[in-house]
Amino acid sequence: MICHQRRKAFFIKSVLCIALVWLTVMILLHLSRFIFGNSKDEVPVVSYFDPYSNIKDMFGGEKKPEFAPLHIDAPHWKVMAQQMINLPGFGLAGEYGIPVVFENLTREEEATKAAGWDLHAFNQFASDKISLHRHLPDVRPEGCANELYNRNLPRTSVIVCFHNEAWSVLMRTVHSILDRTPSNLLEEIILVDDFSDLPHLKRELEDALSPLVKVKLIRATKREGLIRARLMGANIAKGPVLTFLDSHCECAHGWLEPLLQRIYDSPTAVVAPVIDIIDDSTFQYNFRETDDFGVGGFNWDLQFDWHVMPDTEVARRKHPWDPVRTPTVAGGLFSVSKEYFDRIGRYDDGFDIWGGENLELSFKTWMCGGTLEIIPCSHVGHVFRSRSPYVWKPGENVFRTNCIRLAEVWLDDYKQLYHKRIGVDAYRVVQQKKYGDVSSRIELRKKLNCKSFDWYLKNIYPEQYIPGDLVAEGEIRNLGAGADSCMDSQAKGEDLGKPVGMWSCHLEGGNQYFMYTQFGEIRRDIACIDFAGQDLIMYLCHGGMGNQMWIYDPDTHFIKHGISGKCMEMAEDKMRITMEICNGNPRQMWGMQNFDGSKLLV
């Protein structure tokens, strides 16, 4: 009995001794890192919201993973669905970004769905079926989980402006920020109501937000527009970093720390997340793969467009989660130190509603001493709508006016390239200077010693196409069937491969502005008209050779394909263009605006 008690006492002492030694070693290791750690005093990223608690490792183990072990290089949804099938909530509407699709809706449900589309320009009916706290897959590059972030990262004020936003997308935006942002890094969320008049955004919204202590709601007393609404939020923000998000976003795992770290390292950096697309119809979360996103650019209509990442940028980066220097950013999702935001004069407060603000920010940042970067470890989903749901003032093209102001302030002599594309009425606004007073913005640019736009093109965006000595530019009008139809086509990246069409001539430039180059190209910016035996399409330009070489005869008015020898012909419905044997049909006759054949080199 005595021997048994001694063995028991010895065992207890041994266990206590081992525990004490282990605890001592852990304390020493922690202190050694604290005292002798690296200069950044870093800590690993920690997700504030962990939806993966109490689940099994997808690879068969019992240990809870730090984040969902999804293979980023896997095909999107088929493989991901197999990996997520045992996660909590999987199978519910929209969970983990799975698309929401309805069948056999009642007549009343169809009417509700249609009303949501009309009001918000997205499928509100689908959004309303999704949890305000829906889970998302962790879509960061694999190396992001091991990134270290400074213990002293600055706090941020997140500013979200809205006007007549749908309840579910607005509240999902708010909750995704709260759910996936470390509390110690979030100073506040400032919701700016830009004079909404929908009932659910009145008392009901105030009641829903009242328990959320970090959320503030301020209201404009008249319609201010996006930029002035953002300034309202910035003026009361307490955080040293301002983060601007739209009101139809969802923040993904680990979205904020990489943005704040980059600003901590470089206070004049304006940083943006990778913007993933939330489908406006199904609310599927379409993430951008590690090597699947490029850089922002623009065309000479001053519209944002995506472009392939330049080889120089690919070579500069050390790994897939390195910051990406980008000439422009898409939309208004970005973080910036409040000090730098104030120094560069914030925004042009003459901007109204929306339009051009992302390019204004981009040009100003690069030309006035900052950098503009996309941070691959930060992902935010955004509902991209095919149209604007907002009410405009009758007869006013706000986007065009904003872009004219932008060109006058930042483009220097290159603004002529924009003026040629905006049509007769818009150019009259330029000539008569009816775009408002921009003198203060020009003076700010001088005060900050900002560089020229020529410097920007040569050093930041050398890939941008700059039109040379053109043979013709403007509309390409068909001279048959009333001579009232013009070649018409969009030419942004997402439009490549789509057929070129016809539309009533409108003298407004835009989709009816084409350039006929000295090398026989018919192009707009990066896209050229291409014929490979089937449809006439817009495709990436490759030097006016092969399928993209066109010969215009000002005597016969034929536009003949260099390889096939066929002629462009407007179809009888006046909507399409076909390629036919040249036969003198009046619908094969075309007029190129501002044609000067002496400039041809082919």
Coordinates of C-alpha atoms in Angstrom, one line a residue:
M1 CA 0.0 0.0 0.0
I2 CA 2.8 2.4 1.0
C3 CA 4.7 1.4 -2.2
H4 CA 1.7 2.1 -4.3
Q5 CA 1.2 5.5 -2.8
R6 CA 4.9 6.4 -3.4
R7 CA 4.6 5.3 -7.1
K8 CA 1.4 7.5 -7.4
A9 CA 3.1 10.5 -5.8
F10 CA 6.2 10.0 -8.0
F11 CA 4.0 9.9 -11.1
I12 CA 2.1 13.1 -10.1
K13 CA 5.5 14.9 -9.5
S14 CA 6.8 13.7 -12.8
V15 CA 3.8 15.0 -14.7
L16 CA 4.0 18.3 -12.9
C17 CA 7.7 18.6 -13.6
I18 CA 7.3 17.9 -17.3
A19 CA 4.4 20.4 -17.5
L20 CA 6.6 23.0 -15.7
V21 CA 9.5 22.4 -18.0
W22 CA 7.3 22.6 -21.1
L23 CA 5.7 25.8 -19.9
T24 CA 9.1 27.3 -19.1
V25 CA 10.4 26.5 -22.6
M26 CA 7.3 28.0 -24.2
I27 CA 7.7 31.2 -22.2
L28 CA 11.4 31.5 -23.1
L29 CA 10.6 30.9 -26.8
H30 CA 7.9 33.6 -26.7
L31 CA 10.2 36.1 -24.9
S32 CA 13.1 35.4 -27.3
R33 CA 10.9 36.2 -30.3
F34 CA 9.5 39.3 -28.5
I35 CA 13.0 40.5 -27.6
F36 CA 15.1 39.3 -30.5
G37 CA 12.4 39.1 -33.2
N38 CA 12.6 40.7 -36.6
S39 CA 12.5 44.5 -37.1
K40 CA 8.8 44.4 -38.1
D41 CA 7.7 42.7 -34.8
E42 CA 5.4 40.5 -36.9
V43 CA 2.6 38.2 -36.0
P44 CA 0.9 35.6 -38.3
V45 CA -2.5 36.5 -39.8
V46 CA -5.4 35.4 -37.7
S47 CA -9.0 35.3 -39.0
Y48 CA -11.4 37.2 -36.8
F49 CA -14.3 35.1 -38.1
D50 CA -13.7 31.4 -38.2
P51 CA -16.6 29.5 -39.8
Y52 CA -14.6 26.3 -39.8
S53 CA -14.7 25.4 -36.1
N54 CA -15.3 21.8 -35.2
I55 CA -14.9 20.3 -38.6
K56 CA -12.6 17.7 -39.9
D57 CA -9.6 18.4 -42.0
M58 CA -10.5 17.9 -45.7
F59 CA -7.5 15.6 -46.0
G60 CA -8.8 13.1 -43.4
G61 CA -7.3 14.4 -40.1
E62 CA -9.2 15.5 -37.0
K63 CA -7.3 18.8 -36.6
K64 CA -9.3 22.0 -37.3
P65 CA -7.7 23.8 -40.3
E66 CA -6.7 27.4 -39.9
F67 CA -8.6 28.1 -43.1
A68 CA -10.5 26.0 -45.6
P69 CA -7.8 23.9 -47.4
L70 CA -9.1 24.7 -50.9
H71 CA -6.7 24.2 -53.8
I72 CA -6.4 27.6 -55.4
D73 CA -5.3 26.2 -58.7
A74 CA -8.3 23.9 -58.9
P75 CA -11.1 24.4 -61.4
H76 CA -13.6 26.7 -59.7
W77 CA -16.8 25.1 -58.6
K78 CA -16.9 21.5 -59.4
V79 CA -13.8 20.6 -57.4
M80 CA -14.5 23.2 -54.7
A81 CA -17.9 21.8 -54.2
Q82 CA -16.4 18.3 -53.6
Q83 CA -14.0 19.8 -51.0
M84 CA -16.7 21.8 -49.2
I85 CA -19.4 19.3 -49.0
N86 CA -18.9 18.6 -45.3
L87 CA -18.5 22.2 -44.2
P88 CA -21.2 23.8 -42.0
G89 CA -24.0 25.4 -44.0
F90 CA -23.0 23.7 -47.3
G91 CA -26.0 23.2 -49.4
L92 CA -27.9 26.3 -48.2
A93 CA -28.6 29.1 -50.6
G94 CA -25.4 30.8 -51.7
E95 CA -23.2 29.3 -49.0
Y96 CA -19.5 29.3 -50.0
G97 CA -20.3 31.4 -53.0
I98 CA -22.3 28.6 -54.8
P99 CA -24.8 30.1 -57.3
V100 CA -28.5 30.5 -56.3
V101 CA -30.8 29.2 -59.0
F102 CA -34.5 28.9 -58.7
E103 CA -36.9 26.7 -60.7
N104 CA -40.7 26.6 -60.9
L105 CA -41.3 30.0 -59.3
T106 CA -44.9 31.1 -58.8
R107 CA -46.3 34.0 -60.6
E108 CA -46.0 36.1 -57.5
E109 CA -42.4 35.1 -57.0
E110 CA -41.6 35.9 -60.7
A111 CA -43.1 39.4 -60.2
T112 CA -41.0 39.9 -57.1
K113 CA -37.9 38.9 -58.9
A114 CA -38.6 41.2 -61.8
A115 CA -39.3 44.1 -59.5
G116 CA -35.9 43.6 -57.8
W117 CA -34.1 43.6 -61.1
D118 CA -35.9 46.8 -62.2
L119 CA -35.1 48.6 -59.0
H120 CA -31.5 47.5 -58.3
A121 CA -30.2 46.1 -61.6
F122 CA -29.3 42.8 -59.9
N123 CA -31.3 39.7 -58.7
Q124 CA -32.5 41.0 -55.3
F125 CA -34.7 37.9 -55.1
A126 CA -31.7 35.6 -55.0
S127 CA -29.8 37.9 -52.7
D128 CA -32.6 37.9 -50.2
K129 CA -32.4 34.1 -49.9
I130 CA -28.8 34.2 -48.9
S131 CA -27.6 34.5 -45.3
L132 CA -26.3 37.9 -44.2
H133 CA -23.4 35.9 -42.8
R134 CA -22.8 33.5 -45.6
H135 CA -19.5 31.6 -45.7
L136 CA -17.1 32.2 -48.5
P137 CA -14.2 30.0 -49.7
D138 CA -10.7 31.2 -48.7
V139 CA -9.5 32.2 -52.1
R140 CA -6.1 33.7 -51.2
P141 CA -2.9 32.4 -52.8
E142 CA -1.5 29.7 -50.6
G143 CA 1.4 31.7 -49.4
C144 CA -0.8 34.4 -47.9
A145 CA -1.7 32.2 -44.9
N146 CA 2.0 32.3 -43.8
E147 CA 2.4 36.0 -44.2
L148 CA 3.4 38.0 -41.1
Y149 CA 2.0 41.3 -40.2
N150 CA 3.2 44.1 -37.9
R151 CA 1.7 44.2 -34.4
N152 CA 1.3 47.9 -34.8
L153 CA -0.8 48.0 -37.9
P154 CA -2.9 51.2 -38.1
R155 CA -6.6 51.0 -37.5
T156 CA -9.0 51.8 -40.4
S157 CA -12.3 53.5 -40.8
V158 CA -14.3 51.7 -43.4
I159 CA -16.6 54.1 -45.4
V160 CA -19.6 52.6 -47.3
C161 CA -21.8 55.0 -49.3
F162 CA -25.2 53.9 -50.5
H163 CA -28.3 55.3 -52.3
N164 CA -31.5 53.2 -52.3
E165 CA -29.5 50.0 -51.8
A166 CA -31.2 46.6 -51.4
W167 CA -31.4 45.5 -47.8
S168 CA -29.8 42.2 -48.1
V169 CA -26.7 43.3 -50.0
L170 CA -26.2 46.3 -47.8
M171 CA -26.4 44.4 -44.6
R172 CA -24.3 41.5 -46.0
T173 CA -21.6 44.1 -46.8
V174 CA -21.7 45.4 -43.2
H175 CA -21.6 41.9 -41.6
S176 CA -18.9 40.7 -43.9
I177 CA -16.7 43.5 -42.7
L178 CA -17.5 42.8 -39.0
D179 CA -17.2 39.0 -39.4
R180 CA -13.9 39.0 -41.2
T181 CA -12.0 41.9 -39.8
P182 CA -9.8 41.7 -36.7
S183 CA -11.6 43.9 -34.1
N184 CA -8.4 45.6 -33.1
L185 CA -7.9 46.9 -36.6
L186 CA -11.4 48.2 -37.2
E187 CA -11.9 51.7 -35.9
E188 CA -15.4 52.0 -37.2
I189 CA -17.7 51.4 -40.2
I190 CA -19.3 54.6 -41.5
L191 CA -22.4 54.2 -43.6
V192 CA -23.2 57.3 -45.6
D193 CA -26.8 57.4 -46.8
D194 CA -26.9 59.6 -49.9
F195 CA -30.5 60.7 -49.6
S196 CA -32.2 57.4 -50.0
D197 CA -36.0 57.3 -50.1
L198 CA -36.8 53.6 -49.8
P199 CA -38.7 52.8 -46.6
H200 CA -36.4 50.0 -45.4
L201 CA -33.5 52.4 -45.2
K202 CA -35.2 54.6 -42.7
R203 CA -36.1 53.5 -39.1
E204 CA -35.7 49.8 -39.9
L205 CA -32.1 50.3 -40.9
E206 CA -31.4 52.4 -37.8
D207 CA -32.9 49.7 -35.5
A208 CA -30.8 47.0 -37.2
L209 CA -27.6 48.9 -36.8
S210 CA -28.1 50.1 -33.2
P211 CA -26.6 46.9 -31.6
L212 CA -23.6 47.1 -33.9
V213 CA -21.4 49.4 -31.8
K214 CA -18.8 50.0 -34.4
V215 CA -21.2 51.0 -37.1
K216 CA -22.2 54.7 -37.6
L217 CA -24.9 56.0 -39.9
I218 CA -24.9 59.5 -41.3
R219 CA -27.4 60.9 -43.8
A220 CA -27.1 63.5 -46.5
T221 CA -29.8 66.1 -46.5
K222 CA -29.8 66.2 -50.3
R223 CA -28.5 64.0 -53.2
E224 CA -24.7 64.5 -53.0
G225 CA -23.3 61.9 -55.4
L226 CA -20.7 59.3 -54.7
I227 CA -17.7 61.5 -54.3
R228 CA -19.2 64.1 -52.0
A229 CA -20.8 61.3 -49.9
R230 CA -17.4 59.7 -49.5
L231 CA -16.0 63.0 -48.4
M232 CA -18.8 63.2 -45.8
G233 CA -17.6 59.9 -44.3
A234 CA -13.9 60.9 -44.5
N235 CA -14.5 64.1 -42.7
I236 CA -15.7 62.4 -39.6
A237 CA -13.5 59.3 -39.8
K238 CA -11.3 58.7 -36.8
G239 CA -9.0 56.0 -38.2
P240 CA -5.6 56.9 -39.6
V241 CA -6.4 54.8 -42.7
L242 CA -9.5 55.2 -44.8
T243 CA -10.9 52.2 -46.6
F244 CA -13.7 52.8 -49.1
L245 CA -16.0 50.0 -50.1
D246 CA -19.2 49.9 -52.2
S247 CA -22.5 48.9 -50.6
H248 CA -22.8 45.6 -52.6
C249 CA -19.5 43.9 -51.5
E250 CA -18.4 40.9 -49.5
C251 CA -15.1 40.9 -47.8
A252 CA -13.2 37.6 -48.0
H253 CA -10.9 36.0 -45.4
G254 CA -7.9 38.0 -44.4
W255 CA -8.9 40.9 -46.6
L256 CA -7.7 43.8 -44.5
E257 CA -4.3 43.0 -42.9
P258 CA -2.4 42.9 -46.3
L259 CA -3.8 46.3 -47.2
L260 CA -2.9 47.9 -43.9
Q261 CA 0.6 46.3 -44.0
R262 CA 1.4 47.8 -47.3
I263 CA 0.3 51.3 -46.2
Y264 CA 2.3 50.7 -43.0
D265 CA 5.4 50.0 -45.1
S266 CA 4.7 52.7 -47.7
P267 CA 2.4 55.6 -46.4
T268 CA 2.0 57.0 -49.9
A269 CA 0.7 53.7 -51.4
V270 CA -2.9 53.6 -52.4
V271 CA -3.8 49.9 -52.3
A272 CA -6.8 47.9 -53.6
P273 CA -7.9 44.3 -53.1
V274 CA -8.3 41.8 -55.8
I275 CA -11.9 42.4 -56.8
D276 CA -13.8 39.2 -57.3
I277 CA -17.0 39.2 -59.3
I278 CA -20.3 38.4 -57.5
D279 CA -22.6 37.4 -60.3
D280 CA -25.5 39.9 -60.5
S281 CA -28.0 37.1 -61.4
T282 CA -27.0 34.1 -59.2
F283 CA -24.8 35.8 -56.6
Q284 CA -22.1 33.2 -57.3
Y285 CA -18.8 34.3 -55.9
N286 CA -16.4 34.1 -58.8
F287 CA -12.9 34.4 -57.5
R288 CA -9.8 35.4 -59.5
E289 CA -7.1 32.7 -59.6
T290 CA -3.6 33.6 -58.5
D291 CA -2.4 34.0 -62.1
D292 CA -5.7 35.0 -63.5
F293 CA -5.9 38.7 -62.9
G294 CA -4.1 41.5 -64.7
V295 CA -3.7 45.2 -64.2
G296 CA -6.1 48.1 -64.7
G297 CA -5.9 50.2 -67.7
F298 CA -8.1 52.6 -69.7
N299 CA -9.1 53.4 -73.2
W300 CA -9.2 56.8 -74.8
D301 CA -12.9 57.1 -74.0
L302 CA -11.6 57.3 -70.4
Q303 CA -13.3 54.0 -69.4
F304 CA -11.6 51.5 -67.2
D305 CA -10.5 48.2 -68.7
W306 CA -8.5 45.2 -67.6
H307 CA -5.3 44.3 -69.3
V308 CA -2.8 41.4 -69.1
M309 CA -0.1 42.0 -66.5
P310 CA 3.0 43.3 -68.4
D311 CA 6.1 41.1 -68.6
T312 CA 8.1 43.7 -66.7
E313 CA 5.7 43.5 -63.7
V314 CA 5.7 39.7 -63.8
A315 CA 9.5 39.8 -63.7
R316 CA 9.6 42.3 -60.9
R317 CA 7.4 40.3 -58.5
K318 CA 9.0 37.6 -56.4
H319 CA 6.0 35.4 -55.7
P320 CA 2.3 35.3 -56.6
W321 CA 1.2 37.3 -53.6
D322 CA 3.6 40.2 -54.1
P323 CA 1.8 43.6 -54.6
V324 CA 1.0 44.3 -58.2
R325 CA 1.7 47.8 -59.5
T326 CA -1.3 48.9 -61.6
P327 CA -1.8 52.0 -63.8
T328 CA -5.4 52.3 -62.7
V329 CA -7.9 50.7 -60.3
A330 CA -11.4 49.5 -60.9
G331 CA -14.2 51.3 -59.1
G332 CA -13.9 52.7 -55.6
L333 CA -12.6 49.8 -53.5
F334 CA -9.3 50.9 -51.9
S335 CA -7.4 51.9 -48.8
V336 CA -5.3 55.0 -48.3
S337 CA -3.7 56.7 -45.3
K338 CA -5.9 59.7 -44.2
E339 CA -2.8 61.9 -44.2
Y340 CA -2.0 61.1 -47.8
F341 CA -5.7 61.4 -48.8
D342 CA -5.7 64.9 -47.4
R343 CA -2.4 65.9 -49.0
I344 CA -3.3 65.0 -52.5
G345 CA -6.5 67.0 -52.3
R346 CA -8.8 64.1 -51.8
Y347 CA -11.2 64.0 -54.8
D348 CA -12.4 66.4 -57.4
D349 CA -15.6 67.4 -55.5
G350 CA -17.1 68.5 -58.8
F351 CA -17.7 64.8 -59.7
D352 CA -21.3 64.0 -59.4
I353 CA -23.0 60.6 -58.7
W354 CA -20.2 58.5 -60.3
G355 CA -18.0 58.2 -63.3
G356 CA -14.3 58.8 -63.8
E357 CA -13.4 58.9 -60.1
N358 CA -11.3 55.7 -60.3
L359 CA -9.2 57.2 -63.1
E360 CA -8.9 60.6 -61.3
L361 CA -7.6 58.8 -58.3
S362 CA -5.2 56.7 -60.4
F363 CA -3.7 59.5 -62.4
K364 CA -3.4 61.7 -59.3
T365 CA -1.7 59.0 -57.2
W366 CA 1.0 58.1 -59.7
M367 CA 1.6 61.6 -61.0
C368 CA 1.8 63.2 -57.6
G369 CA 4.3 60.9 -55.8
G370 CA 2.3 57.9 -54.7
T371 CA 2.0 54.3 -55.9
L372 CA -1.1 52.4 -56.9
E373 CA -1.1 48.7 -56.1
I374 CA -3.3 45.6 -56.1
I375 CA -2.7 43.3 -53.1
P376 CA -3.2 39.6 -54.1
C377 CA -3.7 38.5 -50.5
S378 CA -6.7 40.8 -50.1
H379 CA -9.9 39.7 -51.8
V380 CA -13.3 41.5 -51.8
G381 CA -16.3 40.4 -53.9
H382 CA -18.3 43.0 -55.7
V383 CA -21.6 42.8 -57.5
F384 CA -21.0 44.2 -61.0
R385 CA -24.2 45.5 -62.6
S386 CA -24.7 45.8 -66.3
R387 CA -26.5 49.1 -65.9
S388 CA -26.8 51.9 -63.4
P389 CA -30.0 51.8 -61.4
Y390 CA -29.8 55.5 -60.3
V391 CA -32.0 58.2 -61.5
W392 CA -30.3 60.9 -63.6
K393 CA -31.2 64.5 -64.3
P394 CA -33.1 64.6 -67.6
G395 CA -30.9 65.3 -70.6
E396 CA -27.7 65.2 -68.5
N397 CA -24.8 62.9 -69.2
V398 CA -23.0 63.0 -65.9
F399 CA -20.4 60.4 -66.8
R400 CA -19.4 62.4 -69.9
T401 CA -19.2 65.6 -67.9
N402 CA -17.0 64.0 -65.3
C403 CA -14.6 62.6 -67.9
I404 CA -14.3 66.0 -69.6
R405 CA -13.3 67.5 -66.3
L406 CA -10.8 64.6 -65.8
A407 CA -9.3 65.2 -69.2
E408 CA -9.0 69.0 -68.6
V409 CA -7.1 68.5 -65.3
W410 CA -4.9 65.5 -65.9
L411 CA -4.4 64.6 -69.6
D412 CA -2.4 67.7 -70.8
D413 CA -2.2 67.6 -74.6
Y414 CA -3.4 64.0 -74.7
K415 CA -6.9 65.3 -74.0
Q416 CA -7.2 65.8 -77.7
L417 CA -7.3 62.0 -78.1
Y418 CA -10.3 62.0 -75.9
H419 CA -12.0 64.9 -77.5
K420 CA -12.0 63.2 -80.9
R421 CA -14.1 60.4 -79.5
I422 CA -16.9 62.1 -77.6
G423 CA -19.2 63.3 -80.4
V424 CA -20.4 66.6 -81.5
D425 CA -22.6 67.6 -78.6
A426 CA -20.0 66.6 -75.9
Y427 CA -17.2 68.4 -77.8
R428 CA -19.4 71.5 -77.8
V429 CA -19.4 71.3 -74.0
V430 CA -15.6 71.4 -74.1
Q431 CA -15.5 74.3 -76.5
Q432 CA -17.9 76.3 -74.4
K433 CA -16.3 75.2 -71.1
K434 CA -19.7 74.1 -69.7
Y435 CA -18.1 71.4 -67.6
G436 CA -17.6 73.5 -64.5
D437 CA -14.7 75.2 -62.8
V438 CA -11.6 73.1 -62.6
S439 CA -9.1 75.8 -61.7
S440 CA -8.7 74.7 -58.1
R441 CA -7.8 71.2 -59.3
I442 CA -5.2 72.5 -61.8
E443 CA -3.8 74.7 -59.0
L444 CA -3.5 71.7 -56.7
R445 CA -1.7 69.8 -59.3
K446 CA 0.9 72.6 -59.6
K447 CA 1.2 72.9 -55.9
L448 CA 2.0 69.2 -55.5
N449 CA 4.6 69.4 -58.3
C450 CA 2.8 66.5 -60.1
K451 CA 4.4 65.0 -63.1
S452 CA 3.1 65.3 -66.6
F453 CA 0.7 62.9 -68.3
D454 CA 3.4 62.1 -70.8
W455 CA 5.6 61.0 -67.9
Y456 CA 2.7 58.7 -66.7
L457 CA 2.4 57.1 -70.1
K458 CA 6.1 56.5 -70.5
N459 CA 6.9 55.3 -67.0
I460 CA 3.7 53.8 -65.6
Y461 CA 1.7 52.7 -68.6
P462 CA 4.1 52.3 -71.6
E463 CA 1.8 49.5 -72.8
Q464 CA -1.0 52.0 -73.6
Y465 CA -1.8 52.3 -77.3
I466 CA -1.3 55.9 -78.5
P467 CA -2.8 56.6 -81.9
G468 CA -0.3 57.8 -84.5
D469 CA -0.8 59.4 -87.9
L470 CA -4.2 57.9 -88.8
V471 CA -5.5 57.5 -92.3
A472 CA -9.1 57.9 -91.1
E473 CA -10.9 58.3 -87.7
G474 CA -14.5 58.6 -86.7
E475 CA -17.6 56.8 -88.0
I476 CA -17.6 54.2 -90.7
R477 CA -21.0 54.7 -92.4
N478 CA -22.7 52.3 -94.8
L479 CA -23.7 54.2 -97.9
G480 CA -26.6 51.9 -98.9
A481 CA -30.1 51.4 -97.6
G482 CA -30.6 55.1 -96.7
A483 CA -27.0 55.7 -95.6
D484 CA -28.1 56.1 -92.0
S485 CA -26.4 53.0 -90.4
C486 CA -22.8 52.9 -88.9
M487 CA -20.5 50.2 -87.9
D488 CA -21.0 49.8 -84.1
S489 CA -19.1 47.7 -81.6
Q490 CA -17.8 47.6 -78.1
A491 CA -14.1 46.9 -77.8
K492 CA -13.3 46.4 -74.1
G493 CA -11.5 43.2 -73.0
E494 CA -14.7 41.3 -72.2
D495 CA -16.1 42.1 -75.7
L496 CA -13.2 40.5 -77.6
G497 CA -14.6 37.8 -79.9
K498 CA -18.1 39.3 -80.2
P499 CA -19.4 40.1 -83.7
V500 CA -19.2 43.6 -85.0
G501 CA -22.6 45.1 -85.7
M502 CA -24.5 48.0 -87.1
W503 CA -26.6 50.7 -85.5
S504 CA -28.2 54.0 -86.4
C505 CA -25.5 56.7 -86.9
H506 CA -25.5 59.1 -83.9
L507 CA -22.3 61.2 -84.2
E508 CA -21.6 60.6 -80.5
G509 CA -18.3 58.7 -81.0
G510 CA -18.1 55.8 -78.4
N511 CA -19.0 52.5 -80.0
Q512 CA -19.1 54.1 -83.5
Y513 CA -15.6 55.6 -83.3
F514 CA -13.0 53.6 -85.3
M515 CA -9.4 54.3 -86.4
Y516 CA -8.0 53.2 -89.8
T517 CA -4.3 53.0 -89.3
Q518 CA -1.4 53.3 -91.7
F519 CA -1.0 49.5 -91.5
G520 CA -4.5 48.7 -92.7
E521 CA -6.0 48.0 -89.2
I522 CA -9.5 49.1 -88.3
R523 CA -9.2 49.4 -84.6
R524 CA -10.2 51.0 -81.3
D525 CA -7.5 50.9 -78.6
I526 CA -6.4 47.3 -78.1
A527 CA -8.9 45.7 -80.4
C528 CA -9.0 45.4 -84.2
I529 CA -11.6 44.1 -86.6
D530 CA -10.7 40.5 -87.4
F531 CA -12.0 38.0 -90.0
A532 CA -11.1 34.4 -89.9
G533 CA -13.8 33.0 -92.2
Q534 CA -16.9 33.3 -90.1
D535 CA -18.1 36.3 -88.1
L536 CA -16.5 39.7 -88.2
I537 CA -15.2 40.2 -84.7
M538 CA -13.1 42.5 -82.5
Y539 CA -9.9 40.8 -81.4
L540 CA -6.5 41.8 -79.9
C541 CA -4.5 43.8 -82.5
H542 CA -1.4 42.2 -83.9
G543 CA 0.1 44.6 -86.4
G544 CA -2.3 44.9 -89.3
M545 CA -1.3 41.6 -90.8
G546 CA -3.2 38.5 -91.8
N547 CA -6.9 38.5 -90.6
Q548 CA -6.7 42.1 -89.5
M549 CA -5.5 43.8 -92.8
W550 CA -8.2 45.8 -94.6
I551 CA -8.0 47.7 -97.9
Y552 CA -10.3 50.7 -98.3
D553 CA -10.9 52.0 -101.8
P554 CA -12.2 55.6 -101.8
D555 CA -13.4 55.3 -105.4
T556 CA -15.5 52.1 -105.1
H557 CA -16.0 52.6 -101.3
F558 CA -15.3 48.9 -100.8
I559 CA -13.6 47.7 -97.6
K560 CA -11.8 44.6 -98.8
H561 CA -10.2 41.9 -96.6
G562 CA -6.5 41.6 -97.4
I563 CA -6.4 37.7 -97.3
S564 CA -9.8 36.5 -98.5
G565 CA -10.4 39.4 -100.9
K566 CA -14.1 39.5 -99.8
C567 CA -15.9 42.8 -99.1
M568 CA -17.8 43.9 -96.0
E569 CA -21.5 44.0 -96.6
M570 CA -24.2 45.3 -94.3
A571 CA -27.0 42.7 -94.0
E572 CA -30.5 43.5 -95.1
D573 CA -31.7 43.8 -91.5
K574 CA -29.1 46.7 -91.1
M575 CA -27.9 45.0 -87.8
R576 CA -25.1 42.7 -89.0
I577 CA -22.1 42.7 -91.3
T578 CA -21.3 39.8 -93.5
M579 CA -18.3 39.1 -95.8
E580 CA -19.3 38.6 -99.4
I581 CA -17.8 38.4 -102.9
C582 CA -17.3 42.0 -104.0
N583 CA -20.1 42.8 -106.5
G584 CA -21.0 46.5 -106.3
N585 CA -24.0 46.0 -104.0
P586 CA -24.7 49.4 -102.4
R587 CA -24.6 47.8 -99.0
Q588 CA -20.9 47.0 -99.8
M589 CA -20.2 50.7 -100.0
W590 CA -18.8 52.5 -97.0
G591 CA -17.6 56.0 -96.1
M592 CA -14.7 56.5 -93.7
Q593 CA -14.8 59.8 -91.8
N594 CA -11.7 62.1 -92.2
F595 CA -10.1 59.8 -94.7
D596 CA -6.6 60.8 -96.1
G597 CA -5.2 58.1 -98.4
S598 CA -1.8 59.7 -98.6
K599 CA -1.0 58.4 -95.1
L600 CA -1.4 54.8 -96.0
L601 CA 1.8 52.6 -95.8
V602 CA 0.3 49.4 -97.2

